[in-house]
Amino acid sequence: NAGVTQTPKFQVLKTGQSMTLQCAQDMNHNSMYWYRQDPGMGLRLIYYSASEGTTDKGEVPNGYNVSRLNKREFSLRLESAAPSQTSVYFCASSGQGGGNTIYFGEGSWLTVV
Amino acid sequence: AQSVTQLGSHVSVSEGALVLLRCNYSSSVPPYLFWYVQYPNQGLQLLLKYTSAATLVKGINDFEAEFKKSETSFHLTKPSAHMSDAAEYFCAVSFASGNTPLVFGKGTRLSVIA
């Protein structure tokens, strides 16, 4: 019963390094999302993909890129990591339409030093 | 644009007491409303959601929420708090049209005192 799986779970980066967070879902969902969570800020949307082949910016897209590789997979890339990108990152997926439940992965803890 | 406001970043209750977590939304069209719970070091899981059927929505672990259009509110309640309810709770809003993602409130951390 995997649901949404994201890797890695923990990562420490040096400023300027790049990395990719991987996410896969096995629920045949059309829509996928990347959020970041910071203390006192709730969850903020970085990018989302309403369907395979489309991506859109969310509230805080600067410094990130995404790829919807196929219907199952949606990756988030940090090209040149900055300390401000230290955060917990959550991948999520849902069916299309506003009333659908969004299902979350377990999170990826990223520290940029 | 839609938004969600959660009143109180931290709520503390005694075990067995009523839990009330407040959520107000701003929306120009009928919303869908959600409550999610996050236990320490875990992802978010759905507690309950309102999708324009009954205004009183029941969720898991005896939580419920009532959609009040006149007050633009969707407060979360539980009659009797349990120690295991200690977690962070997020209210979120989305809409029927298009594929607009959920917009989350900043969260309310619930502490339960023995």
mmCIF file of C-alpha atoms in Angstrom:
data_model
loop_
_atom_site.group_PDB
_atom_site.id
_atom_site.type_symbol
_atom_site.label_atom_id
_atom_site.label_comp_id
_atom_site.label_asym_id
_atom_site.label_seq_id
_atom_site.Cartn_x
_atom_site.Cartn_y
_atom_site.Cartn_z
ATOM 1 C CA ASN A 1 0.000 0.000 0.000
ATOM 2 C CA ALA A 2 2.637 2.542 -1.071
ATOM 3 C CA GLY A 3 0.550 5.619 -1.989
ATOM 4 C CA VAL A 4 2.979 8.524 -2.473
ATOM 5 C CA THR A 5 6.657 7.700 -2.124
ATOM 6 C CA GLN A 6 9.342 10.364 -2.033
ATOM 7 C CA THR A 7 13.111 10.097 -1.791
ATOM 8 C CA PRO A 8 15.438 10.891 -0.179
ATOM 9 C CA LYS A 9 14.007 11.257 3.305
ATOM 10 C CA PHE A 10 16.960 13.263 4.605
ATOM 11 C CA GLN A 11 19.600 15.256 2.761
ATOM 12 C CA VAL A 12 22.269 17.777 3.676
ATOM 13 C CA LEU A 13 23.548 20.007 0.891
ATOM 14 C CA LYS A 14 26.199 22.658 0.674
ATOM 15 C CA THR A 15 25.229 26.060 -0.683
ATOM 16 C CA GLY A 16 25.385 25.985 -4.472
ATOM 17 C CA GLN A 17 24.981 22.232 -4.837
ATOM 18 C CA SER A 18 22.149 20.779 -6.858
ATOM 19 C CA MET A 19 19.840 17.893 -6.125
ATOM 20 C CA THR A 20 16.607 16.296 -7.234
ATOM 21 C CA LEU A 21 13.796 15.106 -5.002
ATOM 22 C CA GLN A 22 11.967 12.170 -6.502
ATOM 23 C CA CYS A 23 8.279 11.403 -6.080
ATOM 24 C CA ALA A 24 6.102 8.581 -7.361
ATOM 25 C CA GLN A 25 2.459 7.679 -6.778
ATOM 26 C CA ASP A 26 0.661 4.426 -7.469
ATOM 27 C CA MET A 27 -2.939 5.663 -7.227
ATOM 28 C CA ASN A 28 -3.323 6.543 -10.921
ATOM 29 C CA HIS A 29 -3.810 10.197 -10.003
ATOM 30 C CA ASN A 30 -3.687 12.887 -12.657
ATOM 31 C CA SER A 31 -2.550 15.726 -10.407
ATOM 32 C CA MET A 32 0.687 15.971 -8.436
ATOM 33 C CA TYR A 33 2.142 18.673 -6.207
ATOM 34 C CA TRP A 34 5.233 19.802 -4.370
ATOM 35 C CA TYR A 35 4.820 21.754 -1.130
ATOM 36 C CA ARG A 36 7.331 23.050 1.364
ATOM 37 C CA GLN A 37 6.656 23.342 5.068
ATOM 38 C CA ASP A 38 8.386 25.861 7.295
ATOM 39 C CA PRO A 39 7.659 26.646 10.962
ATOM 40 C CA GLY A 40 4.791 29.089 11.295
ATOM 41 C CA MET A 41 4.235 29.234 7.537
ATOM 42 C CA GLY A 42 2.053 26.203 6.974
ATOM 43 C CA LEU A 43 2.385 24.474 3.631
ATOM 44 C CA ARG A 44 3.219 26.532 0.603
ATOM 45 C CA LEU A 45 2.839 25.266 -2.928
ATOM 46 C CA ILE A 46 6.005 25.269 -5.011
ATOM 47 C CA TYR A 47 4.814 23.707 -8.276
ATOM 48 C CA TYR A 48 2.024 21.473 -9.390
ATOM 49 C CA SER A 49 1.092 19.352 -12.364
ATOM 50 C CA ALA A 50 -2.619 19.149 -13.083
ATOM 51 C CA SER A 51 -2.083 16.361 -15.584
ATOM 52 C CA GLU A 52 0.704 14.546 -17.360
ATOM 53 C CA GLY A 53 2.581 16.942 -19.602
ATOM 54 C CA THR A 54 1.634 20.132 -17.745
ATOM 55 C CA THR A 55 3.274 22.010 -14.891
ATOM 56 C CA ASP A 56 2.411 25.295 -13.215
ATOM 57 C CA LYS A 57 4.019 27.558 -10.678
ATOM 58 C CA GLY A 58 2.647 27.788 -7.201
ATOM 59 C CA GLU A 59 3.198 30.365 -4.500
ATOM 60 C CA VAL A 60 6.978 29.954 -4.053
ATOM 61 C CA PRO A 61 8.557 28.625 -7.291
ATOM 62 C CA ASN A 62 11.798 30.635 -7.329
ATOM 63 C CA GLY A 63 14.912 28.470 -7.154
ATOM 64 C CA TYR A 64 13.093 25.286 -8.163
ATOM 65 C CA ASN A 65 12.299 23.358 -11.315
ATOM 66 C CA VAL A 66 10.030 20.381 -11.822
ATOM 67 C CA SER A 67 9.575 17.561 -14.277
ATOM 68 C CA ARG A 68 6.461 15.464 -14.743
ATOM 69 C CA LEU A 69 8.264 12.447 -16.076
ATOM 70 C CA ASN A 70 5.111 10.399 -16.621
ATOM 71 C CA LYS A 71 1.777 9.974 -14.901
ATOM 72 C CA ARG A 72 3.377 8.350 -11.853
ATOM 73 C CA GLU A 73 6.433 10.517 -11.292
ATOM 74 C CA PHE A 74 6.986 14.194 -10.473
ATOM 75 C CA SER A 75 10.460 15.389 -9.520
ATOM 76 C CA LEU A 76 11.614 18.630 -7.912
ATOM 77 C CA ARG A 77 15.074 20.008 -8.668
ATOM 78 C CA LEU A 78 17.127 22.562 -6.796
ATOM 79 C CA GLU A 79 19.706 23.840 -9.275
ATOM 80 C CA SER A 80 21.811 25.871 -6.832
ATOM 81 C CA ALA A 81 20.756 25.282 -3.258
ATOM 82 C CA ALA A 82 20.545 28.203 -0.822
ATOM 83 C CA PRO A 83 20.143 28.165 2.979
ATOM 84 C CA SER A 84 16.634 29.646 2.500
ATOM 85 C CA GLN A 85 15.663 26.354 0.893
ATOM 86 C CA THR A 86 16.210 24.477 4.133
ATOM 87 C CA SER A 87 12.781 23.010 4.694
ATOM 88 C CA VAL A 88 10.622 19.922 4.730
ATOM 89 C CA TYR A 89 9.337 19.065 1.286
ATOM 90 C CA PHE A 90 6.142 17.157 0.653
ATOM 91 C CA CYS A 91 5.022 15.550 -2.552
ATOM 92 C CA ALA A 92 1.306 14.905 -2.966
ATOM 93 C CA SER A 93 -1.172 13.637 -5.521
ATOM 94 C CA SER A 94 -4.903 13.711 -6.183
ATOM 95 C CA GLY A 95 -7.552 13.054 -8.764
ATOM 96 C CA GLN A 96 -8.586 16.041 -10.889
ATOM 97 C CA GLY A 97 -11.220 18.385 -9.539
ATOM 98 C CA GLY A 98 -11.472 20.552 -6.463
ATOM 99 C CA GLY A 99 -13.186 18.126 -4.130
ATOM 100 C CA ASN A 100 -10.645 15.375 -4.437
ATOM 101 C CA THR A 101 -8.543 14.429 -1.442
ATOM 102 C CA ILE A 102 -4.855 15.178 -1.720
ATOM 103 C CA TYR A 103 -2.616 12.350 -0.496
ATOM 104 C CA PHE A 104 0.788 13.214 0.905
ATOM 105 C CA GLY A 105 4.126 11.494 1.032
ATOM 106 C CA GLU A 106 6.095 11.202 4.254
ATOM 107 C CA GLY A 107 8.279 14.237 3.572
ATOM 108 C CA SER A 108 11.904 14.977 2.730
ATOM 109 C CA TRP A 109 14.001 16.898 5.246
ATOM 110 C CA LEU A 110 16.495 19.092 3.423
ATOM 111 C CA THR A 111 19.207 21.144 5.116
ATOM 112 C CA VAL A 112 21.374 23.542 3.137
ATOM 113 C CA VAL A 113 24.536 24.661 4.922
ATOM 114 C CA ALA B 1 -8.205 34.839 -4.391
ATOM 115 C CA GLN B 2 -9.062 32.204 -1.849
ATOM 116 C CA SER B 3 -7.406 32.134 1.547
ATOM 117 C CA VAL B 4 -7.653 30.358 4.859
ATOM 118 C CA THR B 5 -7.089 31.761 8.331
ATOM 119 C CA GLN B 6 -6.577 29.550 11.336
ATOM 120 C CA LEU B 7 -7.060 31.399 14.602
ATOM 121 C CA GLY B 8 -4.443 30.423 17.141
ATOM 122 C CA SER B 9 -1.122 28.875 16.218
ATOM 123 C CA HIS B 10 -1.158 26.826 19.420
ATOM 124 C CA VAL B 11 -4.108 25.464 21.399
ATOM 125 C CA SER B 12 -3.750 23.598 24.660
ATOM 126 C CA VAL B 13 -6.522 21.510 26.244
ATOM 127 C CA SER B 14 -6.821 19.064 29.092
ATOM 128 C CA GLU B 15 -7.410 15.407 28.391
ATOM 129 C CA GLY B 16 -11.173 14.848 28.188
ATOM 130 C CA ALA B 17 -11.955 18.483 27.385
ATOM 131 C CA LEU B 18 -13.586 19.842 24.254
ATOM 132 C CA VAL B 19 -11.300 20.521 21.314
ATOM 133 C CA LEU B 20 -12.144 23.546 19.145
ATOM 134 C CA LEU B 21 -9.845 24.582 16.315
ATOM 135 C CA ARG B 22 -10.969 27.576 14.306
ATOM 136 C CA CYS B 23 -10.818 28.065 10.558
ATOM 137 C CA ASN B 24 -12.225 30.890 8.446
ATOM 138 C CA TYR B 25 -12.004 31.062 4.697
ATOM 139 C CA SER B 26 -12.257 33.693 2.044
ATOM 140 C CA SER B 27 -13.774 32.705 -1.269
ATOM 141 C CA SER B 28 -15.851 34.268 -4.014
ATOM 142 C CA VAL B 29 -17.220 30.907 -5.155
ATOM 143 C CA PRO B 30 -18.491 27.874 -3.242
ATOM 144 C CA PRO B 31 -15.532 26.200 -1.617
ATOM 145 C CA TYR B 32 -14.456 22.714 -0.794
ATOM 146 C CA LEU B 33 -12.973 22.631 2.711
ATOM 147 C CA PHE B 34 -10.618 20.169 4.325
ATOM 148 C CA TRP B 35 -8.993 19.447 7.657
ATOM 149 C CA TYR B 36 -5.712 17.565 7.684
ATOM 150 C CA VAL B 37 -3.702 16.299 10.658
ATOM 151 C CA GLN B 38 0.062 15.935 10.872
ATOM 152 C CA TYR B 39 1.662 13.823 13.576
ATOM 153 C CA PRO B 40 5.335 14.490 14.389
ATOM 154 C CA ASN B 41 7.731 13.666 11.574
ATOM 155 C CA GLN B 42 4.961 12.418 9.312
ATOM 156 C CA GLY B 43 3.071 13.574 6.265
ATOM 157 C CA LEU B 44 -0.438 14.997 6.343
ATOM 158 C CA GLN B 45 -3.503 12.805 6.431
ATOM 159 C CA LEU B 46 -7.100 13.734 5.805
ATOM 160 C CA LEU B 47 -9.380 14.126 8.827
ATOM 161 C CA LEU B 48 -12.518 15.201 6.992
ATOM 162 C CA LYS B 49 -13.763 17.283 4.093
ATOM 163 C CA TYR B 50 -16.784 19.317 3.050
ATOM 164 C CA THR B 51 -17.839 19.016 -0.585
ATOM 165 C CA SER B 52 -21.283 20.705 -0.585
ATOM 166 C CA ALA B 53 -23.319 17.818 0.789
ATOM 167 C CA ALA B 54 -24.171 17.847 4.518
ATOM 168 C CA THR B 55 -22.909 20.932 6.347
ATOM 169 C CA LEU B 56 -21.942 18.877 9.408
ATOM 170 C CA VAL B 57 -19.099 16.616 8.426
ATOM 171 C CA LYS B 58 -17.857 13.720 10.515
ATOM 172 C CA GLY B 59 -14.296 12.498 10.221
ATOM 173 C CA ILE B 60 -11.940 10.024 11.759
ATOM 174 C CA ASN B 61 -11.249 9.729 15.499
ATOM 175 C CA ASP B 62 -14.550 11.459 16.461
ATOM 176 C CA PHE B 63 -13.616 14.774 14.898
ATOM 177 C CA GLU B 64 -16.284 16.781 13.137
ATOM 178 C CA ALA B 65 -16.602 20.174 11.472
ATOM 179 C CA GLU B 66 -19.530 22.346 10.493
ATOM 180 C CA PHE B 67 -19.609 24.458 7.352
ATOM 181 C CA LYS B 68 -21.255 27.824 8.109
ATOM 182 C CA LYS B 69 -21.557 29.881 4.960
ATOM 183 C CA SER B 70 -22.868 32.972 6.769
ATOM 184 C CA GLU B 71 -19.790 33.012 8.990
ATOM 185 C CA THR B 72 -17.373 31.706 6.317
ATOM 186 C CA SER B 73 -16.177 29.217 8.910
ATOM 187 C CA PHE B 74 -15.311 25.544 9.108
ATOM 188 C CA HIS B 75 -14.294 24.964 12.724
ATOM 189 C CA LEU B 76 -13.046 21.555 13.850
ATOM 190 C CA THR B 77 -14.338 20.042 17.080
ATOM 191 C CA LYS B 78 -13.982 16.908 19.156
ATOM 192 C CA PRO B 79 -16.037 16.358 22.326
ATOM 193 C CA SER B 80 -13.269 14.796 24.404
ATOM 194 C CA ALA B 81 -9.556 15.217 23.786
ATOM 195 C CA HIS B 82 -7.216 12.258 23.977
ATOM 196 C CA MET B 83 -3.465 12.359 24.428
ATOM 197 C CA SER B 84 -3.069 10.849 20.980
ATOM 198 C CA ASP B 85 -4.759 13.916 19.427
ATOM 199 C CA ALA B 86 -1.636 16.002 20.031
ATOM 200 C CA ALA B 87 -0.565 17.015 16.534
ATOM 201 C CA GLU B 88 -0.652 19.884 14.069
ATOM 202 C CA TYR B 89 -3.920 20.547 12.275
ATOM 203 C CA PHE B 90 -4.315 22.278 8.948
ATOM 204 C CA CYS B 91 -7.408 23.739 7.353
ATOM 205 C CA ALA B 92 -7.411 24.000 3.557
ATOM 206 C CA VAL B 93 -9.682 25.262 0.770
ATOM 207 C CA SER B 94 -10.136 24.498 -2.898
ATOM 208 C CA PHE B 95 -12.822 24.964 -5.544
ATOM 209 C CA ALA B 96 -14.954 22.899 -7.832
ATOM 210 C CA SER B 97 -13.841 24.509 -11.046
ATOM 211 C CA GLY B 98 -10.516 23.881 -12.712
ATOM 212 C CA ASN B 99 -7.602 22.248 -10.993
ATOM 213 C CA THR B 100 -6.685 24.866 -8.450
ATOM 214 C CA PRO B 101 -4.606 23.178 -5.763
ATOM 215 C CA LEU B 102 -5.426 23.279 -2.087
ATOM 216 C CA VAL B 103 -4.548 26.442 -0.214
ATOM 217 C CA PHE B 104 -3.544 25.711 3.368
ATOM 218 C CA GLY B 105 -3.779 27.702 6.544
ATOM 219 C CA LYS B 106 -0.677 28.133 8.676
ATOM 220 C CA GLY B 107 -1.673 25.357 11.048
ATOM 221 C CA THR B 108 -2.651 25.005 14.692
ATOM 222 C CA ARG B 109 -0.590 22.901 17.036
ATOM 223 C CA LEU B 110 -2.777 21.057 19.541
ATOM 224 C CA SER B 111 -1.297 20.061 22.888
ATOM 225 C CA VAL B 112 -3.200 17.758 25.247
ATOM 226 C CA ILE B 113 -2.387 17.957 28.938
ATOM 227 C CA ALA B 114 -2.876 14.948 31.180
#
